[in-house]
Coordinates of N, CA and C in Angstrom, one line a residue:
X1 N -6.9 -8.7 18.3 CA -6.8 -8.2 16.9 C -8.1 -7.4 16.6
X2 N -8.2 -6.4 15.5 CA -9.2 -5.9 15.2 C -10.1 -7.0 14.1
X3 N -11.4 -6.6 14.4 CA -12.1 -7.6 13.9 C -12.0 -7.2 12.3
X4 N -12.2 -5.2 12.0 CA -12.3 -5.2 10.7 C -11.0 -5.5 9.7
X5 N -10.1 -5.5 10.6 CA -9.0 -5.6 10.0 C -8.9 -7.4 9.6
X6 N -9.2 -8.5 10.4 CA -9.7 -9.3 10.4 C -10.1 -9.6 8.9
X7 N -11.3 -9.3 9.1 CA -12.6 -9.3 8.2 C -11.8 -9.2 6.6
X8 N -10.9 -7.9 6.6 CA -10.3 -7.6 5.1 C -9.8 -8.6 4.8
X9 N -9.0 -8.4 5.4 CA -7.5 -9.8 6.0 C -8.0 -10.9 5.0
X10 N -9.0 -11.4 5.8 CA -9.8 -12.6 5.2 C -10.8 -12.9 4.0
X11 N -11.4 -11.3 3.7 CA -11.9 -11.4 2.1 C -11.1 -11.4 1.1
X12 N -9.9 -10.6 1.4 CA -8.4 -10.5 0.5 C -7.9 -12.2 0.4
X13 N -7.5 -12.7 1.2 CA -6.9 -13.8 1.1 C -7.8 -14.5 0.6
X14 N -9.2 -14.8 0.4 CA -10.4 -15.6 0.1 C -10.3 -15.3 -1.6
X15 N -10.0 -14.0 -1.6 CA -10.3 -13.9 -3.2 C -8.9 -14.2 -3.4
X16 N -8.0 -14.0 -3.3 CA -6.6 -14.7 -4.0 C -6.5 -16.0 -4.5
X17 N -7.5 -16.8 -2.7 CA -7.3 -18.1 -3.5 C -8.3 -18.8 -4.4
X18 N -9.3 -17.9 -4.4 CA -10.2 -18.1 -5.4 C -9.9 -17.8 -7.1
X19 N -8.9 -16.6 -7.1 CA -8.6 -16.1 -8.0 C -7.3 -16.9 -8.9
X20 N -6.4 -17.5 -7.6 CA -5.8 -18.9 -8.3 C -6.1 -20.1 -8.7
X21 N -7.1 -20.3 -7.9 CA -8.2 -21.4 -8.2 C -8.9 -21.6 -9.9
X22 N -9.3 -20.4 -9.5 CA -10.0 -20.1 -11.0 C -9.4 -19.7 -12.4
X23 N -8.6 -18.7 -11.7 CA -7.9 -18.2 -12.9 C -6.7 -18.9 -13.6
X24 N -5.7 -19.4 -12.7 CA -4.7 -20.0 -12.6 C -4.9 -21.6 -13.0
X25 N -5.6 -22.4 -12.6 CA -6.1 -23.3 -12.0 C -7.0 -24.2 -13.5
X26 N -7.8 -22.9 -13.5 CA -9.1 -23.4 -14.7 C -8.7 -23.1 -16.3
X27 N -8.4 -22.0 -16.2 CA -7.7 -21.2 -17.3 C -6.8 -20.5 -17.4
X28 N -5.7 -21.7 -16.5 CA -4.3 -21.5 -17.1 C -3.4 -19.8 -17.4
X29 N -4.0 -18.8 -16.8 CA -3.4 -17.7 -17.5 C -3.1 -16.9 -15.7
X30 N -1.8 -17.4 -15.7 CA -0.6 -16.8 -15.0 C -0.3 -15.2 -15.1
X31 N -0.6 -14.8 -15.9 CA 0.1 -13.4 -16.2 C -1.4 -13.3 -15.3
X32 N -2.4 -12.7 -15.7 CA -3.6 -12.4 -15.3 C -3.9 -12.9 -14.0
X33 N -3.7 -13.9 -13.3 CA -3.6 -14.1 -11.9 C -2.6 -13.7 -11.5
X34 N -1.0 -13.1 -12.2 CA -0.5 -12.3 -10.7 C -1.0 -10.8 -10.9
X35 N -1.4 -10.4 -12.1 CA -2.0 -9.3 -11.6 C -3.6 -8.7 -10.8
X36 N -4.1 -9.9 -10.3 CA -5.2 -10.2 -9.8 C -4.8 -10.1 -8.2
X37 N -3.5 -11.1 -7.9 CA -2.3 -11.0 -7.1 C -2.0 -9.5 -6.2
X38 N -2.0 -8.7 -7.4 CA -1.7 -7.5 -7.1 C -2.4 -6.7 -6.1
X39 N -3.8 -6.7 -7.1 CA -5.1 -6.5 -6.7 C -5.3 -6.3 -5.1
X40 N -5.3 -7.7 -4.5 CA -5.5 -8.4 -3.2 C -4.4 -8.1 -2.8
X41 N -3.2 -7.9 -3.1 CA -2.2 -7.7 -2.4 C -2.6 -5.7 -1.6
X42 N -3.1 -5.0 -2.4 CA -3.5 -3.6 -2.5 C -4.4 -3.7 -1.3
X43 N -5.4 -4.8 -1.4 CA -6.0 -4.7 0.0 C -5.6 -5.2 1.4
X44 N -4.9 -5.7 1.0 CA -3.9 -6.2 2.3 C -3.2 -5.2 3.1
X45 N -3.0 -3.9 2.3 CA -2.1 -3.2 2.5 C -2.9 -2.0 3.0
X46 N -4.2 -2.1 1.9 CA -5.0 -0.9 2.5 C -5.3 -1.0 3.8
X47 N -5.8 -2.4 4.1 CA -6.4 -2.8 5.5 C -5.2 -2.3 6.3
X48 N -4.1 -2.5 6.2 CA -3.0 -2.3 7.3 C -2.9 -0.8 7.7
X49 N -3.2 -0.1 6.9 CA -3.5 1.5 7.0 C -4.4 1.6 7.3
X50 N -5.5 1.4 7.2 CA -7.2 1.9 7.6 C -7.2 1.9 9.2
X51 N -6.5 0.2 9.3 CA -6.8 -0.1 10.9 C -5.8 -1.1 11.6
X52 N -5.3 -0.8 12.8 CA -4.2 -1.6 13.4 C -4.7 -3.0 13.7
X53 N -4.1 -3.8 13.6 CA -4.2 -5.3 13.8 C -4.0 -5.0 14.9
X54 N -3.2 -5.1 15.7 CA -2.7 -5.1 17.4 C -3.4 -3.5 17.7
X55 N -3.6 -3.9 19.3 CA -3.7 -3.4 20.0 C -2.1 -2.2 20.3
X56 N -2.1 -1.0 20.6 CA -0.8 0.2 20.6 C -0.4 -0.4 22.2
X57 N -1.3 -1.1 23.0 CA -0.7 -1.4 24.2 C 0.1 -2.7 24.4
X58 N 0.2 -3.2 23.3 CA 0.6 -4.7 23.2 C 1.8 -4.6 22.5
X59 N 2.4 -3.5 21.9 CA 3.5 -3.2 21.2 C 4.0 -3.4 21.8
X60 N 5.8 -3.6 21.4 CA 6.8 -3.6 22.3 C 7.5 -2.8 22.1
X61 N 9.2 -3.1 22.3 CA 10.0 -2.6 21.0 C 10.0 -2.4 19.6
X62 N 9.3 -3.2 19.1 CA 8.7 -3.7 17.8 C 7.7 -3.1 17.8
X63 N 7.2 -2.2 17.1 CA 5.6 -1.7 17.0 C 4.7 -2.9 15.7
X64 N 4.0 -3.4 16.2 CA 3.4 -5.1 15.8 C 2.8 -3.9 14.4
X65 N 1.6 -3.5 14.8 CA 1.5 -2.2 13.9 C 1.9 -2.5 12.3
X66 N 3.2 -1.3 13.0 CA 4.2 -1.2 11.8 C 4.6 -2.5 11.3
X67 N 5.0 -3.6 12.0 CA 5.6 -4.6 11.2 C 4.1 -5.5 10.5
X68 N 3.1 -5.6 10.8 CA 2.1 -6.0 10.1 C 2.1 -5.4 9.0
X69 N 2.5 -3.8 8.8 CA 2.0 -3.0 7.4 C 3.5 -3.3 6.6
X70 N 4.5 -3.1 7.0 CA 5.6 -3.5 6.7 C 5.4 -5.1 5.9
X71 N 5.2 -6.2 6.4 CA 5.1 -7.2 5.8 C 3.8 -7.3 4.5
X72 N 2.6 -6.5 4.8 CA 2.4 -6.5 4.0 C 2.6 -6.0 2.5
X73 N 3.6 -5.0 2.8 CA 4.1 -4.4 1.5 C 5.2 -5.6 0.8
X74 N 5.6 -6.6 1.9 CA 6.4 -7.7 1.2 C 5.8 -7.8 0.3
X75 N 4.7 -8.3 0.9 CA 3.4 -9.4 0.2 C 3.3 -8.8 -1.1
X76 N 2.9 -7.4 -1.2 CA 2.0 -7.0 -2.0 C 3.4 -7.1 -3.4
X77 N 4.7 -6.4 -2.8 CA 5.9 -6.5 -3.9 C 6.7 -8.4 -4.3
X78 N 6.1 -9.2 -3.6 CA 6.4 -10.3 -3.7 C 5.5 -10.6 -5.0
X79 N 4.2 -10.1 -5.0 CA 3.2 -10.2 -6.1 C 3.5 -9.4 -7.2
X80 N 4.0 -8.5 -7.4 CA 4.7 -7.6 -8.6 C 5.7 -8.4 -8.7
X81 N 6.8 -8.9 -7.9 CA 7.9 -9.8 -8.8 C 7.3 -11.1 -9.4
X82 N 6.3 -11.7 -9.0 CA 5.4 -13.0 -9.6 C 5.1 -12.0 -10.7
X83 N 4.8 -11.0 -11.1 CA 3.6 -10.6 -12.1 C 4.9 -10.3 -13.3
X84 N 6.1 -10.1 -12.7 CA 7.3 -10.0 -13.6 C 7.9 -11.5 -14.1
X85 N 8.1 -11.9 -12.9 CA 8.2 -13.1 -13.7 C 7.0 -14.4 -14.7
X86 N 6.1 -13.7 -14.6 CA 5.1 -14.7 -15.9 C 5.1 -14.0 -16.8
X87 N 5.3 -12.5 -16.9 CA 5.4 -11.6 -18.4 C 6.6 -12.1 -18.9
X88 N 8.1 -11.9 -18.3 CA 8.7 -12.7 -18.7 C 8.7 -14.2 -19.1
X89 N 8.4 -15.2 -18.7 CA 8.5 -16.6 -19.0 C 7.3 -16.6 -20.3
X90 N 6.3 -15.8 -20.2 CA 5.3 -15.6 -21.7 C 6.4 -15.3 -22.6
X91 N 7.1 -14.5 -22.6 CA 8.3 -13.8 -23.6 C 9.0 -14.6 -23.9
X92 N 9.7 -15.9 -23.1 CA 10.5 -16.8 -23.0 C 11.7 -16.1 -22.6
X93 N 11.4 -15.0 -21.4 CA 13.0 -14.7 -21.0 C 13.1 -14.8 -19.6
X94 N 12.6 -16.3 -19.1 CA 12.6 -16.2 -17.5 C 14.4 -16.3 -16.9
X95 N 15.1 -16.1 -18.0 CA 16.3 -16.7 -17.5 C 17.1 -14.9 -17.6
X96 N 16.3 -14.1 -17.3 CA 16.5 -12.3 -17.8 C 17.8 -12.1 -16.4
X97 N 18.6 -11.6 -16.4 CA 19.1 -11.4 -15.0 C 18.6 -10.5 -14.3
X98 N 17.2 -9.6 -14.4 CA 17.2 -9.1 -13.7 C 16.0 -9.4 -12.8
X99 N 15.7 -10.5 -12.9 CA 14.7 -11.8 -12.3 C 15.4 -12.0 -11.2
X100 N 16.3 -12.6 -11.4 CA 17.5 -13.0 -10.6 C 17.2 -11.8 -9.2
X101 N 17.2 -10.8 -9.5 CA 17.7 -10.1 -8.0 C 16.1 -9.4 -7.6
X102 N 15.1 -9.4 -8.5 CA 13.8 -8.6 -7.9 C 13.3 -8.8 -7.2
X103 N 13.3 -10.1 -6.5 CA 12.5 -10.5 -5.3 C 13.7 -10.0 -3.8
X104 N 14.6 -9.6 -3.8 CA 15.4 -9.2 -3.0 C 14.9 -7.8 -2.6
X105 N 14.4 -7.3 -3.7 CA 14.1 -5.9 -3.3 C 13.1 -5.5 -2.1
X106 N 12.2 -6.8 -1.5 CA 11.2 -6.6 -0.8 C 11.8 -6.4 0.6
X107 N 13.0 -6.9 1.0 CA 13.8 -6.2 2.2 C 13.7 -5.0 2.1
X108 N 14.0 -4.1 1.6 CA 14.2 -3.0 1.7 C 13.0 -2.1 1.6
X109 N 12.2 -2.7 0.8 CA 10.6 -1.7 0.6 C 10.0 -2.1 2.0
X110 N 10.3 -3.4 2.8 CA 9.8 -3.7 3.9 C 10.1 -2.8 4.9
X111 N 11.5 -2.6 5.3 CA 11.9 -1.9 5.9 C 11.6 -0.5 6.0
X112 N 11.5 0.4 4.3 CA 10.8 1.9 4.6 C 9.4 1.6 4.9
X113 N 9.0 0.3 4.8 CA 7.7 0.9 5.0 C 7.1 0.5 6.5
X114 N 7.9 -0.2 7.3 CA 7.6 0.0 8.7 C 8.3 1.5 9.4
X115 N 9.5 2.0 9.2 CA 9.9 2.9 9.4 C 8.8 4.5 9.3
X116 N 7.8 4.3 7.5 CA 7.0 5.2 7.4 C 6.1 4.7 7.7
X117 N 5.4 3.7 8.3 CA 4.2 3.5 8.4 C 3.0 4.4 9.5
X118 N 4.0 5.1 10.8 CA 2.8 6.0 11.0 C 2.9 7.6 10.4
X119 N 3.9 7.8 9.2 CA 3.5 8.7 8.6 C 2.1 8.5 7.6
X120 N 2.3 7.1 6.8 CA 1.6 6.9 5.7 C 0.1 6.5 6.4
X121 N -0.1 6.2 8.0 CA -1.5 5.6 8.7 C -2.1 7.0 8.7
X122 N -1.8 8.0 9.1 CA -2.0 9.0 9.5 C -2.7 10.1 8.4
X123 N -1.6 10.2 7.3 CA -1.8 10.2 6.1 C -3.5 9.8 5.5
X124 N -3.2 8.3 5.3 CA -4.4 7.5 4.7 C -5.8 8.3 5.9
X125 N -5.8 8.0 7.5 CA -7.0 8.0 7.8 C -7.2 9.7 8.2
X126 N -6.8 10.5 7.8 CA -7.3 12.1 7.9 C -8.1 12.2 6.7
X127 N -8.0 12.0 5.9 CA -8.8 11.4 4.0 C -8.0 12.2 3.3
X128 N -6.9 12.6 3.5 CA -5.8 12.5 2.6 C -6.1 14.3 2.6
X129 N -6.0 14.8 3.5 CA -6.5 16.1 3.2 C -5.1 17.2 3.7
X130 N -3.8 16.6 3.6 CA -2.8 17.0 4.0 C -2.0 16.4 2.8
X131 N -1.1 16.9 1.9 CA -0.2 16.2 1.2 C 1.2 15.5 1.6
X132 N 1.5 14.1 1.0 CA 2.1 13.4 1.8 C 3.5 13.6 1.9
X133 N 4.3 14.9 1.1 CA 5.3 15.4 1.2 C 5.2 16.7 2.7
X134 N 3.9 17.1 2.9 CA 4.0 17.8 4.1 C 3.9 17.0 5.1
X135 N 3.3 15.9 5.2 CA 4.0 14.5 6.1 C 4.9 14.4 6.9
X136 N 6.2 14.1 5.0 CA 7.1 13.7 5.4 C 8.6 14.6 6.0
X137 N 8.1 16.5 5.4 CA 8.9 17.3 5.6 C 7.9 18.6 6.3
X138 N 7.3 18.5 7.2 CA 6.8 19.9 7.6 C 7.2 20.6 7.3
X139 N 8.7 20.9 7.6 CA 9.2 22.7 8.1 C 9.0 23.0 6.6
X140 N 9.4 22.1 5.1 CA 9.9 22.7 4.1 C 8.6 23.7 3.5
X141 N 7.3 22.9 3.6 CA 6.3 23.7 3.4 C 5.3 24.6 4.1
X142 N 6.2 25.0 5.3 CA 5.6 25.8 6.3 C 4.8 26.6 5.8
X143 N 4.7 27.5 5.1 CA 4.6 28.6 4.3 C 3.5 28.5 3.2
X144 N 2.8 27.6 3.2 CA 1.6 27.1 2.3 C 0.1 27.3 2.8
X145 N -0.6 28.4 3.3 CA -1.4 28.6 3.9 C -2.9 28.5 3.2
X146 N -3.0 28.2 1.6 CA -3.9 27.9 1.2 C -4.1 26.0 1.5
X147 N -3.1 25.7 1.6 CA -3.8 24.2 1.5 C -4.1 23.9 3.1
X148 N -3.8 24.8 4.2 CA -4.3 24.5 5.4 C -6.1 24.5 5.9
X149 N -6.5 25.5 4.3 CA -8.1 26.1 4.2 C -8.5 24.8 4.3
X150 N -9.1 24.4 4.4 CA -10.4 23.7 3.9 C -10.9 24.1 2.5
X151 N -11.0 23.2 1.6 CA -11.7 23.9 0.4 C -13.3 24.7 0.4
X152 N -13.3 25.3 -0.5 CA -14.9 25.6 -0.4 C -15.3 26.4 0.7
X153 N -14.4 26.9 1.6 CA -15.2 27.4 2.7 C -15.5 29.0 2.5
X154 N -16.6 29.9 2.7 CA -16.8 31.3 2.7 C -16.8 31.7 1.1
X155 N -17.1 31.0 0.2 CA -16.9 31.5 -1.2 C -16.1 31.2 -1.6
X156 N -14.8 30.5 -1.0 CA -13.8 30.5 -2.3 C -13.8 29.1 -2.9
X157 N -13.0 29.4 -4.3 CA -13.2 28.1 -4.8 C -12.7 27.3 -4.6
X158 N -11.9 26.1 -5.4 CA -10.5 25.0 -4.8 C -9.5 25.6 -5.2
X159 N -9.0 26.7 -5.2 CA -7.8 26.6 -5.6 C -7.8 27.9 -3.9
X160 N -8.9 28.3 -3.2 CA -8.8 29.2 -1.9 C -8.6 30.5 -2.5
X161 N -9.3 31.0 -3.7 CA -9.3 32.3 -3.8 C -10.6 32.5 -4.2
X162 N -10.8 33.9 -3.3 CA -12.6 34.5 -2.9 C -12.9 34.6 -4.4
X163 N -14.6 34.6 -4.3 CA -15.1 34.5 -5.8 C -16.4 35.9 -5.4
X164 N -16.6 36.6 -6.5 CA -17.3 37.4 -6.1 C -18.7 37.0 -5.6
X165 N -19.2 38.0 -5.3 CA -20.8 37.7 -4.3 C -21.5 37.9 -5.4
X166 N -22.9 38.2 -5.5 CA -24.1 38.1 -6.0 C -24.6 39.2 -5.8

């Protein structure tokens, strides 16, 4: 395993259960711990993007990888259906039908998100200096030759058009 990845892994999970502990725990206020939930769930997710848990020679069929970042997008939408259901039960409508089916949705977000996961790793660790629709469709924006610049370079400004001299 990676150690930094590790390391998040374990400050994330440290503060969740501190954050149930405390929040949940001491002062009672559920709505506000799952969006705390959320929080830590966000880093769980970052960490899965920043840095591979497994080693790429240890994959199989299964890229471990992807299904680490994939699960943690469960994680993170399993905490948005918690965060739905205590806004609801504040309201007194935990019995809403559409409670009923939200936590199902994390199959499916699971699923895109191992599928995209080395679009979105790739994405995250370049620093975002490619947009993530050129990502996901090269050919469509072939033809985009200012955002290939580098900003700022030779006089121009952010938008890649020359500024006069001095």
């Amino acid at each position: 395993n990676s150690p930094g990845y590790d390391a998040a892994r374990l400050g994330a999970k440290l503060c969740l259960t501190l954050s149930h502990i405390v929040v949940l725990g001491c002062f009672q206020r559920p709505v506000l711990c799952s969006a705390m939930s959320i929080i830590f769930g966000m880093m769980l997710v970052k960490a899965s993007l920043a840095q591979d848990p497994y080693f790429p020679e240890a994959t199989t069929r299964i890229d471990a990888n992807a299904a680490a970042f994939s699960l943690a997008m469960g994680i993170l939408f399993g905490y948005v259906s918690s965060l739905a259901a205590a806004v609801a039960d504040y309201y007194g409508q935990l019995d809403a039908p559409v409670l009923r089916y939200i936590s199902f949705v994390f199959v499916p977000i699971s699923l895109i998100a191992y599928k995209f996961h080395p679009i979105l790793r790739d994405w995250y660790r370049t620093g975002n200096t490619k947009t993530l629709l050129d990502s996901f469709c090269p050919a469509a924006h072939a033809e985009r030759p200012l955002l290939e610049r580098p900003l700022l370079d030779g006089g121009g400004d952010a938008h890649g058009l020359e500024l006069p001299g001095p």
